[in-house]
Amino acid sequence: MNPAELRLLVASGPPREWLDPVRFISNPSTGRTGWSLATLGLDRFREVVFVSGPGLRQYGSVDGAHNVAVDTTEEMMNAVHDHLADQTLLIMSAAPADYTPAEPRDKKMKKVPGDPLTLTLKPTSDILKSIIPLADRYKQLYRVGFAAETNNVREYAARKLREKQLDFICANEVYKGQRGFGENENSLLVIDKSDDSMKLGPGDKEDLARELLNYLIQRIP
Ligand code: CTP
């Protein structure tokens, strides 16, 4: 496939799940990988759509792309659905929340001194799984996910590829003695539907994004 005939749709960054008007649950994803993919994609794809949750400000939008800012996982899912189309490469590099407060408050919660606080969370929608029943509507919609794992990297990633019906999954190991999503040199293991894999890197997130785009462009039929 000539990438100039394809659209690139990237979802990036960490959505927020609000407990009350001043508190939310989120994660330390910066959005740098998604931002790098979308930026590098500008020269290569027909159009780039960048759906971004609130990560670091410098990775929140891409000059030259169609930028869609979202706040919650549900908003991110709706934005991804709105921008699905024929001949699209979707890369879900975002770190959506798996759970959201079951009963968010519309007024600031007050503390009860000395008492513990128990939060009840309910599952969010899985964005990639939500696309499975829609995928047949589109010609040449390719789906790529990420899997950040602390252990059993290949096994867990391969399971996500199957369960989310992806064309490729990019697995990386995180938390090697640190918190976060691997801010240092890292490598990616890209697994396809036939369980063939390719190791990319090591490199920083921008190097890996470049290698990943090159690999996907060469592999997409
Ligand atoms: N993902 C998604 N919707 C969610 C959660 C994750 O589409 N609600 C996507 C991520 O963007 C990523 C892939 O699914 O591309 C795997 O995400 P990850 O957080 O590694 O795995 P989960 O499916 O959330 O499973 P677990 O947290 O149990 O490892």
XYZ file of N, CA and C and ligand atoms in Angstrom:
692
model
N 0.854 -1.206 0.000
C 0.000 0.000 0.000
C 0.881 1.245 0.000
N 0.559 2.165 -0.874
C 1.242 3.447 -0.856
C 0.676 4.256 0.313
N 1.516 4.647 1.288
C 0.982 5.341 2.463
C 0.276 6.638 2.102
N 0.629 7.214 0.926
C -0.022 8.459 0.536
C -1.515 8.259 0.274
N -1.957 6.985 0.149
C -3.397 6.716 -0.029
C -4.095 6.473 1.299
N -3.317 6.390 2.375
C -3.894 6.059 3.683
C -4.031 7.287 4.573
N -5.040 7.234 5.466
C -5.138 8.227 6.547
C -4.503 7.604 7.789
N -3.935 8.443 8.628
C -3.388 7.967 9.900
C -4.242 8.553 11.022
N -4.774 7.686 11.880
C -5.576 8.130 13.034
C -4.840 7.656 14.285
N -4.341 8.606 15.062
C -3.571 8.264 16.268
C -4.351 8.711 17.493
N -4.525 7.811 18.473
C -5.085 8.212 19.773
C -3.939 8.150 20.777
N -3.841 9.179 21.594
C -2.633 9.387 22.393
C -2.977 9.951 23.771
N -2.077 9.711 24.713
C -2.176 10.400 26.000
C -3.115 9.738 26.991
N -3.139 10.276 28.208
C -3.907 9.680 29.303
C -5.228 10.409 29.567
N -6.359 9.806 29.290
C -7.618 10.458 29.672
C -7.736 10.602 31.194
N -8.702 11.374 31.627
C -8.964 11.586 33.056
C -10.345 11.057 33.400
N -10.449 10.458 34.552
C -11.751 9.981 35.043
C -12.043 10.748 36.332
N -13.075 11.584 36.277
C -13.307 12.561 37.353
C -14.095 11.957 38.513
N -13.568 12.225 39.737
C -14.262 11.826 40.968
C -15.235 12.906 41.403
N -14.793 14.134 41.260
C -15.608 15.305 41.609
C -15.023 16.462 40.797
N -15.535 17.681 40.922
C -15.053 18.739 40.013
C -13.567 19.075 40.150
N -12.893 18.608 41.198
C -11.486 18.998 41.362
C -10.519 17.805 41.455
N -11.002 16.593 41.266
C -10.108 15.431 41.398
C -10.390 14.407 40.302
N -9.310 13.818 39.822
C -9.481 12.790 38.793
C -8.489 11.658 39.002
N -8.756 10.510 38.352
C -7.833 9.383 38.303
C -7.231 9.381 36.896
N -5.906 9.233 36.829
C -5.261 9.187 35.514
C -3.978 8.366 35.628
N -3.061 8.525 34.709
C -1.809 7.767 34.738
C -0.707 8.634 34.124
N 0.557 8.231 34.292
C 1.651 9.138 33.910
C 2.071 9.104 32.440
N 1.224 8.594 31.547
C 1.566 8.640 30.116
C 1.772 10.105 29.698
N 2.835 10.368 28.920
C 3.097 11.757 28.496
C 2.425 12.090 27.174
N 2.152 11.064 26.363
C 1.633 11.301 25.010
C 2.747 11.435 23.973
N 3.993 11.251 24.387
C 5.104 11.507 23.450
C 5.139 10.522 22.289
N 4.849 9.260 22.555
C 4.891 8.279 21.462
C 3.839 8.621 20.404
N 2.615 8.873 20.842
C 1.542 9.188 19.895
C 1.848 10.457 19.127
N 2.357 11.458 19.840
C 2.704 12.733 19.210
C 3.784 12.519 18.149
N 4.789 11.691 18.469
C 5.869 11.421 17.501
C 5.317 10.705 16.278
N 4.438 9.733 16.502
C 3.855 8.996 15.367
C 3.065 9.946 14.470
N 2.241 10.802 15.080
C 1.407 11.712 14.285
C 2.279 12.735 13.556
N 3.303 13.249 14.214
C 4.177 14.245 13.594
C 4.920 13.638 12.401
N 5.490 12.454 12.612
C 6.236 11.799 11.525
C 5.294 11.382 10.395
N 4.030 11.149 10.736
C 3.056 10.710 9.734
C 2.656 11.813 8.767
N 2.878 13.082 9.147
C 2.407 14.191 8.303
C 2.970 14.128 6.882
N 4.235 13.748 6.768
C 4.885 13.705 5.454
C 4.513 12.470 4.652
N 3.896 11.505 5.313
C 3.786 10.211 4.649
C 2.353 9.798 4.345
N 1.379 10.337 5.103
C -0.011 9.905 4.938
C -0.834 11.030 4.315
N -1.947 10.632 3.741
C -2.842 11.584 3.077
C -3.382 12.607 4.074
N -3.666 12.138 5.293
C -4.250 12.998 6.331
C -3.846 12.401 7.674
N -3.643 13.249 8.677
C -3.342 12.739 10.022
C -4.365 13.324 10.988
N -5.050 12.437 11.725
C -5.980 12.874 12.772
C -5.352 12.491 14.110
N -5.256 13.457 15.013
C -4.573 13.238 16.290
C -5.567 13.474 17.424
N -5.995 12.372 18.039
C -6.953 12.440 19.163
C -6.129 12.352 20.438
N -6.208 13.386 21.262
C -5.273 13.428 22.394
C -5.952 13.717 23.720
N -5.656 12.856 24.702
C -6.041 13.123 26.082
C -5.023 14.064 26.702
N -5.309 14.570 27.903
C -4.451 15.603 28.486
C -3.150 15.063 29.070
N -2.124 14.848 28.229
C -0.787 14.469 28.708
C 0.037 15.737 28.874
N 1.332 15.666 28.551
C 2.155 16.870 28.618
C 1.716 17.828 27.514
N 1.703 19.124 27.853
C 1.188 20.127 26.922
C 1.894 20.091 25.561
N 3.230 19.885 25.576
C 3.950 19.928 24.294
C 3.611 18.755 23.382
N 2.968 17.732 23.943
C 2.571 16.583 23.119
C 1.051 16.529 22.907
N 0.385 17.656 23.149
C -1.083 17.667 23.116
C -1.679 17.933 21.742
N -0.896 18.512 20.825
C -1.417 18.732 19.468
C -0.250 18.724 18.487
N -0.576 18.492 17.228
C 0.434 18.356 16.176
C 0.111 19.381 15.085
N 1.020 20.330 14.861
C 0.799 21.325 13.796
C 0.652 20.606 12.460
N -0.400 20.905 11.736
C -0.590 20.292 10.417
C -1.516 19.090 10.440
N -1.809 18.578 11.649
C -2.754 17.455 11.758
C -4.150 18.009 12.076
N -5.167 17.149 11.948
C -6.491 17.509 12.463
C -6.500 17.081 13.932
N -6.469 18.049 14.851
C -6.339 17.733 16.278
C -7.702 17.684 16.954
N -7.905 16.647 17.763
C -9.149 16.515 18.523
C -8.758 16.307 19.992
N -9.026 17.306 20.828
C -8.684 17.194 22.257
C -9.833 16.527 22.990
N -9.516 15.529 23.793
C -10.552 14.845 24.576
C -10.109 14.825 26.035
N -11.069 14.565 26.908
C -10.753 14.565 28.338
C -10.875 13.162 28.939
N -12.004 12.512 28.733
C -12.252 11.210 29.369
C -12.080 10.065 28.360
N -12.045 8.850 28.886
C -11.946 7.671 28.017
C -13.170 7.587 27.100
N -14.334 7.922 27.637
C -15.540 7.871 26.802
C -15.457 8.883 25.655
N -14.963 10.080 25.958
C -14.806 11.078 24.888
C -13.798 10.597 23.850
N -12.728 9.937 24.336
C -11.726 9.428 23.389
C -12.348 8.374 22.474
N -13.163 7.498 23.060
C -13.811 6.458 22.239
C -14.714 7.117 21.185
N -15.505 8.101 21.593
C -16.405 8.737 20.625
C -15.622 9.427 19.506
N -14.503 10.064 19.880
C -13.693 10.764 18.869
C -13.081 9.754 17.893
N -12.610 8.625 18.411
C -12.037 7.609 17.516
C -13.136 7.092 16.581
N -14.310 6.784 17.131
C -15.418 6.315 16.272
C -15.737 7.350 15.192
N -15.789 8.628 15.578
C -16.157 9.689 14.622
C -15.160 9.788 13.470
N -13.916 9.364 13.707
C -12.884 9.558 12.679
C -12.457 8.269 11.998
N -13.201 7.186 12.226
C -12.943 5.970 11.455
C -13.419 6.208 10.028
N -12.686 5.673 9.078
C -13.071 5.826 7.663
C -12.347 4.751 6.875
N -12.682 4.648 5.573
C -11.963 3.705 4.713
C -10.483 4.094 4.671
N -9.656 3.146 4.347
C -8.213 3.379 4.140
C -7.580 4.155 5.288
N -7.747 3.595 6.479
C -7.232 4.271 7.676
C -6.362 3.321 8.481
N -5.226 3.843 8.914
C -4.368 3.124 9.854
C -4.610 3.746 11.231
N -5.252 2.977 12.112
C -5.523 3.458 13.478
C -4.417 2.947 14.388
N -3.737 3.854 15.068
C -2.740 3.445 16.072
C -3.212 3.946 17.431
N -3.543 2.992 18.303
C -4.022 3.335 19.660
C -2.829 3.330 20.590
N -2.139 4.472 20.647
C -1.002 4.545 21.568
C -1.419 5.222 22.870
N -2.715 5.486 23.006
C -3.206 6.142 24.227
C -3.171 5.180 25.411
N -3.269 5.750 26.587
C -3.341 4.942 27.811
C -4.699 5.211 28.484
N -5.775 4.672 27.885
C -7.104 4.933 28.448
C -7.232 4.301 29.836
N -8.207 4.798 30.583
C -8.458 4.214 31.905
C -9.286 2.945 31.729
N -9.026 1.964 32.563
C -9.847 0.743 32.545
C -11.069 0.884 33.455
N -10.984 1.811 34.404
C -12.090 2.020 35.358
C -12.352 3.508 35.538
N -13.580 3.798 35.898
C -13.973 5.189 36.152
C -14.853 5.213 37.408
N -14.867 6.315 38.153
C -15.704 6.340 39.356
C -17.160 5.996 39.036
N -17.732 5.101 39.846
C -19.108 4.658 39.590
C -20.102 5.787 39.859
N -19.775 6.626 40.844
C -20.709 7.719 41.172
C -19.947 9.025 41.314
N -19.550 9.631 40.174
C -18.843 10.914 40.290
C -19.750 11.960 40.940
N -19.153 12.815 41.755
C -19.955 13.836 42.469
C -19.940 15.141 41.688
N -21.053 15.849 41.731
C -21.044 17.149 41.049
C -20.587 18.279 41.973
N -20.422 17.959 43.273
C -19.845 18.955 44.189
C -18.589 18.356 44.808
N -17.672 19.208 45.235
C -16.416 18.718 45.816
C -16.701 17.831 47.032
N -16.081 16.649 47.054
C -16.263 15.741 48.196
C -15.568 16.322 49.417
N -16.200 16.216 50.571
C -15.582 16.726 51.802
C -14.969 15.559 52.564
N -13.822 15.810 53.176
C -13.197 14.724 53.934
C -13.892 14.553 55.275
N -13.863 13.289 55.758
C -14.362 13.013 57.108
C -13.116 12.657 57.911
N -12.618 13.573 58.759
C -11.318 13.349 59.395
C -11.256 12.000 60.097
N -10.170 11.276 59.851
C -9.948 9.997 60.528
C -10.562 8.802 59.828
N -11.548 9.014 58.954
C -12.216 7.877 58.296
C -11.486 7.494 57.002
N -11.325 6.196 56.731
C -10.808 5.825 55.402
C -11.871 6.117 54.336
N -11.442 6.191 53.104
C -12.390 6.447 52.010
C -12.325 5.279 51.035
N -13.450 4.693 50.703
C -13.491 3.613 49.714
C -14.135 4.147 48.449
N -13.436 3.981 47.326
C -13.993 4.433 46.044
C -14.560 3.238 45.305
N -15.708 3.370 44.701
C -16.239 2.306 43.849
C -16.031 2.724 42.397
N -15.365 1.846 41.643
C -15.086 2.131 40.234
C -15.857 1.157 39.369
N -16.221 1.585 38.185
C -16.873 0.669 37.227
C -16.017 0.631 35.960
N -16.099 -0.465 35.185
C -15.258 -0.551 33.987
C -15.629 0.515 32.957
N -14.623 1.005 32.257
C -14.872 1.869 31.095
C -15.051 0.958 29.876
N -15.348 1.544 28.747
C -15.381 0.745 27.510
C -13.962 0.549 27.024
N -13.694 -0.617 26.446
C -12.414 -0.840 25.787
C -12.553 -0.291 24.358
N -11.768 0.728 24.049
C -11.952 1.428 22.766
C -11.676 0.493 21.588
N -10.575 -0.253 21.661
C -10.256 -1.156 20.540
C -11.324 -2.239 20.384
N -11.809 -2.779 21.506
C -12.870 -3.800 21.375
C -14.150 -3.190 20.825
N -14.409 -1.938 21.147
C -15.655 -1.309 20.674
C -15.660 -1.159 19.155
N -14.469 -1.255 18.542
C -14.387 -1.094 17.081
C -14.670 -2.413 16.359
N -14.544 -3.531 17.076
C -14.700 -4.838 16.399
C -16.015 -4.918 15.615
N -17.159 -4.587 16.224
C -18.403 -4.712 15.441
C -18.562 -3.664 14.346
N -17.722 -2.627 14.359
C -17.834 -1.568 13.341
C -16.893 -1.792 12.161
N -15.889 -2.662 12.378
C -14.765 -2.716 11.430
C -15.187 -3.112 10.021
N -16.228 -3.958 9.909
C -16.665 -4.420 8.586
C -17.203 -3.297 7.706
N -17.580 -2.203 8.335
C -18.133 -1.085 7.552
C -17.063 -0.380 6.720
N -15.797 -0.610 7.074
C -14.729 0.166 6.446
C -13.816 -0.717 5.614
N -13.429 -0.185 4.446
C -12.443 -0.894 3.608
C -11.052 -0.484 4.047
N -10.197 -1.457 4.217
C -8.800 -1.187 4.569
C -8.669 -0.340 5.836
N -9.290 -0.831 6.902
C -9.072 -0.234 8.219
C -8.095 -1.145 8.951
N -6.915 -0.623 9.241
C -5.884 -1.417 9.928
C -5.794 -0.934 11.368
N -5.713 -1.903 12.303
C -5.733 -1.541 13.726
C -4.443 -1.979 14.417
N -3.835 -1.036 15.098
C -2.580 -1.305 15.807
C -2.750 -0.878 17.260
N -2.397 -1.783 18.176
C -2.475 -1.450 19.604
C -1.105 -1.486 20.244
N -1.036 -1.009 21.454
C 0.185 -1.094 22.263
C -0.109 -1.970 23.465
N 0.910 -2.593 24.009
C 0.743 -3.341 25.246
C 1.933 -3.030 26.134
N 1.696 -2.278 27.177
C 2.752 -1.980 28.143
C 2.611 -3.001 29.260
N 3.637 -3.810 29.417
C 3.548 -4.905 30.395
C 4.751 -4.874 31.332
N 4.553 -5.357 32.537
C 5.684 -5.473 33.466
C 6.258 -6.886 33.470
N 5.492 -7.864 32.982
C 5.941 -9.265 33.001
C 5.166 -10.039 31.928
N 5.651 -11.234 31.588
C 5.015 -12.059 30.538
C 4.673 -11.232 29.307
N 5.624 -10.408 28.875
C 5.319 -9.390 27.860
C 4.723 -9.999 26.595
N 5.413 -10.991 26.018
C 4.977 -11.523 24.729
C 3.615 -12.216 24.845
N 3.453 -13.002 25.907
C 2.202 -13.752 26.076
C 1.001 -12.795 26.252
N 1.151 -11.811 27.127
C 0.036 -10.892 27.352
C -0.257 -10.059 26.109
N 0.812 -9.650 25.415
C 0.600 -8.829 24.221
C -0.115 -9.642 23.141
N 0.310 -10.888 22.949
C -0.308 -11.726 21.913
C -1.786 -11.954 22.242
N -2.101 -12.079 23.533
C -3.510 -12.254 23.918
C -4.329 -10.995 23.583
N -3.727 -9.823 23.825
C -4.449 -8.576 23.510
C -4.674 -8.454 21.999
N -3.668 -8.853 21.217
C -3.814 -8.811 19.751
C -5.031 -9.636 19.325
N -5.171 -10.835 19.903
C -6.301 -11.708 19.527
C -7.616 -11.127 20.036
N -7.657 -10.780 21.328
C -8.930 -10.352 21.922
C -9.447 -9.040 21.330
N -8.515 -8.168 20.907
C -8.933 -6.874 20.359
C -8.968 -6.901 18.834
N -8.682 -8.071 18.253
C -8.699 -8.287 16.794
C -7.875 -7.253 16.050
N -6.601 -7.168 16.453
C -5.706 -6.173 15.871
C -4.912 -6.772 14.717
N -4.374 -5.894 13.886
C -3.440 -6.337 12.850
C -2.031 -6.454 13.423
N -1.686 -5.546 14.331
C -0.369 -5.577 14.967
C -0.517 -5.115 16.412
N 0.359 -5.639 17.278
C 0.460 -5.081 18.626
C 1.921 -4.807 18.927
N 2.149 -3.693 19.595
C 3.516 -3.264 19.916
C 3.686 -3.416 21.417
N 4.543 -4.376 21.799
C 4.694 -4.668 23.221
C 5.965 -4.031 23.746
N 5.859 -3.452 24.918
C 7.092 -3.024 25.576
C 7.014 -3.287 27.067
N 8.218 -3.475 27.587
C 8.320 -3.796 29.008
C 8.521 -2.481 29.753
N 7.739 -2.287 30.794
C 7.888 -1.047 31.575
C 8.207 -1.399 33.019
N 8.451 -0.361 33.772
C 8.670 -0.488 35.218
C 9.934 -1.267 35.564
N 10.963 -1.216 34.711
C 12.215 -1.858 35.138
C 12.808 -1.003 36.247
N 12.294 -1.186 37.444
C 12.802 -0.425 38.580
C 12.396 1.030 38.566
N 11.420 1.395 37.733
C 10.984 2.791 37.706
C 9.479 2.852 37.524
N 8.903 4.001 37.820
C 7.477 4.177 37.582
C 7.280 4.869 36.240
N 6.129 4.692 35.642
C 5.831 5.404 34.402
C 5.829 4.466 33.219
N 5.900 5.067 32.023
C 5.789 4.281 30.797
C 7.105 4.251 30.037
N 8.241 4.128 30.757
C 9.525 3.956 30.077
C 9.979 5.233 29.406
N 10.492 6.154 30.181
C 10.956 7.424 29.604
C 12.356 7.299 29.009
N 13.075 6.211 29.339
C 14.441 6.068 28.847
C 14.440 5.234 27.567
N 15.617 4.797 27.149
C 15.732 3.934 25.968
C 14.888 2.679 26.165
N 14.227 2.283 25.125
C 13.316 1.151 25.244
C 13.331 0.400 23.921
N 12.754 -0.781 23.895
C 12.559 -1.415 22.592
C 11.118 -1.896 22.494
N 10.688 -2.146 21.280
C 9.305 -2.576 21.030
C 9.339 -3.915 20.321
N 8.452 -4.802 20.722
C 8.298 -6.056 19.998
C 6.973 -5.954 19.254
N 7.018 -5.920 17.926
C 5.779 -5.784 17.147
C 5.359 -7.181 16.702
N 4.159 -7.586 17.116
C 3.663 -8.936 16.796
C 2.503 -8.801 15.821
N 2.460 -9.675 14.814
C 1.349 -9.609 13.861
C 0.382 -10.778 14.074
N -0.641 -10.855 13.220
C -1.710 -11.853 13.412
C -1.224 -13.287 13.248
N -0.103 -13.473 12.504
C 0.436 -14.828 12.347
C 1.413 -15.167 13.457
N 1.507 -14.296 14.454
C 2.421 -14.467 15.585
C 3.879 -14.283 15.179
N 4.120 -13.726 13.990
C 5.488 -13.339 13.647
C 5.798 -12.045 14.380
N 7.060 -11.856 14.712
C 7.379 -10.643 15.452
C 8.659 -10.011 14.953
N 8.797 -8.735 15.278
C 9.968 -7.956 14.874
C 10.343 -7.067 16.042
N 11.629 -7.095 16.419
C 12.056 -6.215 17.511
C 12.526 -4.882 16.930
N 12.028 -3.801 17.451
C 12.460 -2.467 17.018
C 13.219 -1.810 18.164
N 14.240 -1.040 17.847
C 15.032 -0.373 18.874
C 16.222 -1.215 19.274
N 16.854 -0.906 20.412
C 16.435 0.103 21.382
C 16.630 1.534 20.866
N 15.830 2.406 21.452
C 15.938 3.808 21.073
C 14.994 4.614 21.950
N 15.008 5.936 21.769
C 14.035 6.725 22.536
C 12.691 6.685 21.801
N 11.699 7.340 22.371
C 10.343 7.177 21.821
C 10.234 7.659 20.384
N 11.019 8.715 20.050
C 10.942 9.225 18.681
C 11.574 8.237 17.695
N 12.725 7.674 18.081
C 13.365 6.667 17.209
C 12.414 5.493 16.992
N 11.788 5.058 18.085
C 10.897 3.894 17.980
C 9.677 4.217 17.126
N 9.159 5.431 17.262
C 7.994 5.832 16.454
C 8.365 5.792 14.976
N 9.559 6.286 14.640
C 9.999 6.312 13.232
C 10.135 4.887 12.702
N 10.799 4.041 13.499
C 10.978 2.645 13.070
C 9.631 1.949 12.924
N 8.731 2.241 13.856
C 7.417 1.584 13.815
C 6.637 2.002 12.570
N 6.616 3.311 12.270
C 5.880 3.751 11.072
C 6.466 3.101 9.817
N 7.804 3.088 9.721
C 8.442 2.469 8.544
C 8.038 1.008 8.426
N 8.057 0.322 9.558
C 7.722 -1.104 9.552
C 6.264 -1.316 9.122
N 5.362 -0.528 9.683
C 3.933 -0.721 9.370
C 3.668 -0.423 7.896
N 4.276 0.639 7.386
C 4.053 1.014 5.980
C 4.519 -0.112 5.059
N 5.645 -0.710 5.437
C 6.179 -1.785 4.603
C 5.318 -3.053 4.731
N 4.696 -3.270 5.889
C 3.956 -4.500 6.105
C 2.488 -4.449 5.679
N 1.916 -3.262 5.629
C 0.483 -3.201 5.322
C 0.267 -3.590 3.862
N -0.644 -4.542 3.627
C -0.754 -5.094 2.265
C -1.259 -4.056 1.260
N -7.100 0.239 25.210
C -8.328 0.650 24.724
N -9.359 0.932 25.607
C -9.168 0.799 26.937
C -7.916 0.350 27.442
C -6.904 0.082 26.546
O -8.504 0.755 23.505
N -10.184 1.098 27.760
C -6.024 -0.004 24.239
C -4.713 0.735 24.533
O -4.691 2.012 23.916
C -3.679 -0.212 23.915
C -4.311 -1.589 24.124
O -5.723 -1.379 24.304
O -3.516 0.010 22.549
C -3.777 -2.321 25.333
O -3.884 -1.490 26.467
P -3.319 -1.969 27.874
O -3.558 -0.884 28.876
O -1.907 -2.499 27.691
O -4.194 -3.246 28.200
P -5.664 -3.475 28.700
O -6.485 -3.988 27.554
O -6.184 -2.244 29.406
O -5.451 -4.681 29.728
P -4.650 -4.714 31.147
O -4.727 -3.309 31.701
O -5.410 -5.726 31.931
O -3.220 -5.137 30.816
